[in-house]
Coordinates of C-alpha atoms and ligand atoms in Angstrom, one line a residue:
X1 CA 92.0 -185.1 52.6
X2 CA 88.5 -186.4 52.9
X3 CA 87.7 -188.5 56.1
X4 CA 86.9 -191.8 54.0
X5 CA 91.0 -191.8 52.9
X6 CA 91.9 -191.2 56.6
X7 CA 92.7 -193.9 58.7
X8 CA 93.7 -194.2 62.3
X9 CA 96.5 -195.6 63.3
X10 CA 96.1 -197.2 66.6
X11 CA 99.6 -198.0 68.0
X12 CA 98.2 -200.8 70.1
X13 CA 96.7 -202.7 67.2
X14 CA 98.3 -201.1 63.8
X15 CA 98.8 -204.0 61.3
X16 CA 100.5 -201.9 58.1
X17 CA 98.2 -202.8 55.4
X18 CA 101.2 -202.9 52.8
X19 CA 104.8 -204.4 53.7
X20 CA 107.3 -204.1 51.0
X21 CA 110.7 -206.3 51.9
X22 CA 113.8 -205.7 50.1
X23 CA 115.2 -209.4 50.5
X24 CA 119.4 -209.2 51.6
X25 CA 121.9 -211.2 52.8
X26 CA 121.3 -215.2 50.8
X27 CA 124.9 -214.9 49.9
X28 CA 126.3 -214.4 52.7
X29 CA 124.2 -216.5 54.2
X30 CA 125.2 -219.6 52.0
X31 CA 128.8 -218.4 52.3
X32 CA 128.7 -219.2 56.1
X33 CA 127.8 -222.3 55.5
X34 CA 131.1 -222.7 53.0
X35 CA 127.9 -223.5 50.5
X36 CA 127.2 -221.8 46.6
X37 CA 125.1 -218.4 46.3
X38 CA 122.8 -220.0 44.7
X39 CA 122.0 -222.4 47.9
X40 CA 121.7 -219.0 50.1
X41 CA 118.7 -218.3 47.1
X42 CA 117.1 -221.8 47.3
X43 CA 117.0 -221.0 51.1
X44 CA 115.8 -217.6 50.0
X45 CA 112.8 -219.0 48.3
X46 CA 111.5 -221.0 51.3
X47 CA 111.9 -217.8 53.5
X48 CA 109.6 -215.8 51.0
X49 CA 106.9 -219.1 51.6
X50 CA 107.1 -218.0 55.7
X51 CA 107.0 -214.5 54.9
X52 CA 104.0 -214.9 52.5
X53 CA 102.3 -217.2 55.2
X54 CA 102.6 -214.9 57.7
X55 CA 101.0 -212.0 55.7
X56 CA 98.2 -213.6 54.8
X57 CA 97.3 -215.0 58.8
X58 CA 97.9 -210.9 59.8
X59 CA 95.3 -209.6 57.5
X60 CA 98.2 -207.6 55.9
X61 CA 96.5 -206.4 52.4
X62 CA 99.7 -206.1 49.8
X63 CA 103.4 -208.0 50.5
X64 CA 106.0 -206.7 48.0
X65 CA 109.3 -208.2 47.5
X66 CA 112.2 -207.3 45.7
X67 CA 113.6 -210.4 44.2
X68 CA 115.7 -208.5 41.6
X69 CA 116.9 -205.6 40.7
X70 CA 117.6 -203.5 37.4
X71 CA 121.4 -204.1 38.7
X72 CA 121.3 -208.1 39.6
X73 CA 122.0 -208.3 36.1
X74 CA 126.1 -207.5 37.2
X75 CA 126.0 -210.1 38.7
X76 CA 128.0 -213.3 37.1
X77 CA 126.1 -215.1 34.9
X78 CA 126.1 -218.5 35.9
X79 CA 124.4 -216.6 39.6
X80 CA 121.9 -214.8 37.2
X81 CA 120.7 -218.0 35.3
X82 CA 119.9 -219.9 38.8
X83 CA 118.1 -217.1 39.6
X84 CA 116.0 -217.3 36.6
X85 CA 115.8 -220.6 36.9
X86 CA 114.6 -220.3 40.2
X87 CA 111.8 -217.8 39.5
X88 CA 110.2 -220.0 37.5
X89 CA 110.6 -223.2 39.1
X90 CA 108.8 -221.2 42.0
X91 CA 106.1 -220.2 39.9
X92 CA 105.7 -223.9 38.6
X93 CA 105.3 -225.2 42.3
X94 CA 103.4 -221.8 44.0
X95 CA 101.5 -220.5 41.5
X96 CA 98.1 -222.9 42.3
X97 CA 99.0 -223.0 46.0
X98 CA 99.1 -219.0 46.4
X99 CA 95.5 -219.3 44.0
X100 CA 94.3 -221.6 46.4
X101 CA 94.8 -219.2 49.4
X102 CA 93.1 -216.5 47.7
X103 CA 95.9 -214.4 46.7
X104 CA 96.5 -212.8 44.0
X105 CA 100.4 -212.4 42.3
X106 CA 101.7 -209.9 40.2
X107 CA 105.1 -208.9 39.0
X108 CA 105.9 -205.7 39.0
X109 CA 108.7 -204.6 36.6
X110 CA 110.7 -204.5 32.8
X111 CA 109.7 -208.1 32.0
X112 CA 110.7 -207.5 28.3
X113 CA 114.3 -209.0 29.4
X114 CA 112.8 -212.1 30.9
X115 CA 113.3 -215.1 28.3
X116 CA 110.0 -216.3 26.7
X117 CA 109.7 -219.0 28.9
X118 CA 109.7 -217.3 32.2
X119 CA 107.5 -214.8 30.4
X120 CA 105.1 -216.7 29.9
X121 CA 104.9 -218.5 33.4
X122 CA 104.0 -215.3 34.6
X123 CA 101.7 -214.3 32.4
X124 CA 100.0 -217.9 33.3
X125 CA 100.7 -217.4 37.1
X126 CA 99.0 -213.6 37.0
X127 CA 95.9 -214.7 35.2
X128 CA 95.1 -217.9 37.5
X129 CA 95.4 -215.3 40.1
X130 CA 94.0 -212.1 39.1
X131 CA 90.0 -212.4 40.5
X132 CA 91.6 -213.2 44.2
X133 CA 90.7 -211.2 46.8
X134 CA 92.8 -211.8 49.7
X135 CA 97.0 -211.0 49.6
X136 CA 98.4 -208.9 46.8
X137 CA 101.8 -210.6 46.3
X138 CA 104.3 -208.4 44.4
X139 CA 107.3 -209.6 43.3
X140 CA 109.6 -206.9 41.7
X141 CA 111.6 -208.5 39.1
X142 CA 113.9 -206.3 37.3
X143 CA 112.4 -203.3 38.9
X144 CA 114.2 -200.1 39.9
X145 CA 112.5 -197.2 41.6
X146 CA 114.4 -194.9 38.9
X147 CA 113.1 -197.2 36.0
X148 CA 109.4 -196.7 37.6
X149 CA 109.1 -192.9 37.7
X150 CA 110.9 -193.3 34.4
X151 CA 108.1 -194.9 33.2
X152 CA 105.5 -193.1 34.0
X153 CA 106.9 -190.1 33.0
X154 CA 107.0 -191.7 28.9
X155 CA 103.8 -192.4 29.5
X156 CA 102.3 -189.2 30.3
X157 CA 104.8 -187.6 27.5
X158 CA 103.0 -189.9 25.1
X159 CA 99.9 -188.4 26.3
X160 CA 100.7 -185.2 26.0
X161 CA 102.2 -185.4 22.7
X162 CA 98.9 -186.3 21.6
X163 CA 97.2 -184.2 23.5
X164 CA 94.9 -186.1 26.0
X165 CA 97.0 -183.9 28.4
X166 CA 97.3 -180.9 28.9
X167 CA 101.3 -180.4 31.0
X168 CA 99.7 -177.5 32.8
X169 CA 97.5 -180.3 34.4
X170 CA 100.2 -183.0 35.4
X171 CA 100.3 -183.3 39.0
X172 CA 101.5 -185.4 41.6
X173 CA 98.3 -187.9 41.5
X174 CA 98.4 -188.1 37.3
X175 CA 102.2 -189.3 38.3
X176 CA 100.8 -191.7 41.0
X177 CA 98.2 -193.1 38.1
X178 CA 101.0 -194.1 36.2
X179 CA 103.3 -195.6 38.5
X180 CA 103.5 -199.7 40.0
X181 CA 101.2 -199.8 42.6
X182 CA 99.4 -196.7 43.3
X183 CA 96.3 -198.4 42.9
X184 CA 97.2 -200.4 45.9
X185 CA 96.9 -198.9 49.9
X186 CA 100.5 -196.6 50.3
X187 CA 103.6 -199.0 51.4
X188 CA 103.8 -198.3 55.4
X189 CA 106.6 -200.7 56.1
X190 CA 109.4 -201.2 54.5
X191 CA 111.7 -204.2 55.9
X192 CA 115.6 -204.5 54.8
X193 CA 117.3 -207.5 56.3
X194 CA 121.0 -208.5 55.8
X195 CA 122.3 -205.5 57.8
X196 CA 122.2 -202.6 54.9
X197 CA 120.8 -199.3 55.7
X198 CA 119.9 -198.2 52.5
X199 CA 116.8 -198.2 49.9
X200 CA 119.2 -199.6 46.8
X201 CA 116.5 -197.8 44.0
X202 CA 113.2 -200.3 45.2
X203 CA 110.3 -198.4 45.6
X204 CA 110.9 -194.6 45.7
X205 CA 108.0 -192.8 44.7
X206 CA 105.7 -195.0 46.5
X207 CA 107.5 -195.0 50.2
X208 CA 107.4 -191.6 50.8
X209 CA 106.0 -191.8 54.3
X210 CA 106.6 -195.3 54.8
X211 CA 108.5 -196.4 58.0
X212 CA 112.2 -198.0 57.3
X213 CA 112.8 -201.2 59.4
X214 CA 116.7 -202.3 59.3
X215 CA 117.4 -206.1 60.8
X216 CA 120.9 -208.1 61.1
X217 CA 119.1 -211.1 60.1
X218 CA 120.0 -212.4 56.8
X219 CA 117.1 -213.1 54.5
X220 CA 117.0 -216.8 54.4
X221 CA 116.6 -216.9 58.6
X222 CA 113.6 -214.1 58.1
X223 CA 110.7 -215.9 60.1
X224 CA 107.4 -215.3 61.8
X225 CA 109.8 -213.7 65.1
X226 CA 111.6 -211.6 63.2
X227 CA 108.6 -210.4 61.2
X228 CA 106.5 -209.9 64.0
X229 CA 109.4 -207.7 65.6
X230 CA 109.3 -205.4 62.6
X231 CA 105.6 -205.3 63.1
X232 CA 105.9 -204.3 67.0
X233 CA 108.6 -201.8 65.6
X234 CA 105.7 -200.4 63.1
X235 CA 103.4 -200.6 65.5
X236 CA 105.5 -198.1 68.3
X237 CA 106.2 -195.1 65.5
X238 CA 104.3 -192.3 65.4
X239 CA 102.9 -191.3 62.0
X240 CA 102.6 -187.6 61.2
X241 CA 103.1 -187.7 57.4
X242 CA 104.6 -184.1 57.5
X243 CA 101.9 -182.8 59.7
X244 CA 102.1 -182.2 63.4
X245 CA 99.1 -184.7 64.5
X246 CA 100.1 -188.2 64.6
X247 CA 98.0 -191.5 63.5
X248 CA 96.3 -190.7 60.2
X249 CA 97.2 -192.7 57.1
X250 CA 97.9 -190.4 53.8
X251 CA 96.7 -191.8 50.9
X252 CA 98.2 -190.5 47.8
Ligands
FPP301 C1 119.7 -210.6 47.8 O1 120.7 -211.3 48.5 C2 118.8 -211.5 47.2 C3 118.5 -211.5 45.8 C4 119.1 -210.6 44.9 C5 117.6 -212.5 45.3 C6 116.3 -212.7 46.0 C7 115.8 -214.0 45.6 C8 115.2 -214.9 46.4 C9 114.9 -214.6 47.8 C10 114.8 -216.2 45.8 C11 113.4 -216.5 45.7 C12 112.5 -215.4 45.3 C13 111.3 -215.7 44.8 C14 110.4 -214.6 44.5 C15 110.8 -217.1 44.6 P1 122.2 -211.2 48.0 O2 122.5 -212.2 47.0 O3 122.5 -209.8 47.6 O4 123.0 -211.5 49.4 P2 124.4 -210.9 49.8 O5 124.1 -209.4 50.1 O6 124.7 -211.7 51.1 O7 125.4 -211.1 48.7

């Protein structure tokens, strides 16, 4: 690895440059509270504003959320609809503030199933945004790790069938080219709230060395203390990305 793509990671003072959040708990959360799903969602939205916030005032570089999977669409319909509904009344309302705080939103996943209209508030919500230079918001809407690599892998096969590639010469960073977010610094964090220890097929190619943070708290009480805690968490591992020295940051 060349020393420009290394970075130390200073335990005292690491900030992970990209925090991916997979978002859990907003039912049970509203069911608590003897309240609708949807509710728990509504709530959801206003802890993604915090979360958001909070990224931007810690210099953290990329934020990625997953706000819904390649398998929320099992979930009833009326729940699926207020989702929708949901996504794009938060686009309607955040889409200038987030341009106004310099960062710069993009969705990451199969929007082809997204009815025109929400289609097209994102295309509107992505452009207004694209030039910023500060946050990279992603919000992973029907995304699945699985559908990712899948992706990527039709992609290079197209390529290969007409021959700009050569198989012999597929390797791990022609894969990387050609899936969500490689262009952006590796995941280091990833945060699951709502008490789950598991991944549920969100990013998989791209945590490979990331650092797994698990909290009780259910996603619509996530706030700056809770957030912070999973940054002192980051902050105490030691980082050896398969080798024996600790503290460098692999980019791949
Ligand atoms: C998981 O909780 C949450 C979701 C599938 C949806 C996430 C959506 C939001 C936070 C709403 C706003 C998002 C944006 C980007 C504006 P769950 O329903 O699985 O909760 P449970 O495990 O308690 O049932």
């Amino acid at each position: 690895m060349s020393p420009a793509k290394q970075q130390v990671n200073n335990p005292a003072t690491s900030i992970p440059r990209h925090v991916a959040i997979i978002m859990d708990g907003n039912g049970r959360w509203a069911k608590q509270l003897g309240k609708l799903r949807i509710f728990g969602h509504q709530e959801g939205a206003k802890a993604v504003r915090r979360a958001v916030s909070f990224a931007i005032n810690h210099g953290i570089e990329a934020l990625t959320l997953y706000a819904f999977s390649s398998e929320n669409w099992n979930r009833p319909p009326q729940e699926v609809t207020a989702l929708m509904e949901l996504f794009i009344r938060a686009l309607d309302k955040e889409a200038k503030n987030l341009h106004k705080h310099n960062v710069r939103l993009k969705i990451v996943g199969d929007t082809q199933r997204f009815s025109e209209r929400l289609r097209a508030k994102i295309q509107r919500a992505e452009s207004l945004t694209a030039a910023n230079t500060g946050l990279t918001l992603n919000i992973a809407a029907n995304y699945g790790g699985r559908w990712d690599i899948t992706q990527a892998c039709q992609q290079i096969a197209v390529l290969a069938k007409n021959g700009s590639v050569n198989p012999d010469d597929i390797d791990e960073k022609m894969v990387c080219q050609h899936i969500n977010l490689c262009d952006l610094a590796p995941v280091d964090l990833v945060i699951r709230t709502g008490g789950e220890h598991r991944i549920s097929n969100f990013l998989l190619w791209q945590i490979a060395y990331a650092e797994l943070y698990f909290t009780e708290v259910l996603w619509p009480d996530f706030d700056e203390l809770v957030f912070e805690g999973a940054l002192n968490a980051f902050a105490q591992r030691e980082r050896r990305f398969g080798g024996t020295e600790p503290a460098s940051i692999k980019e791949l």
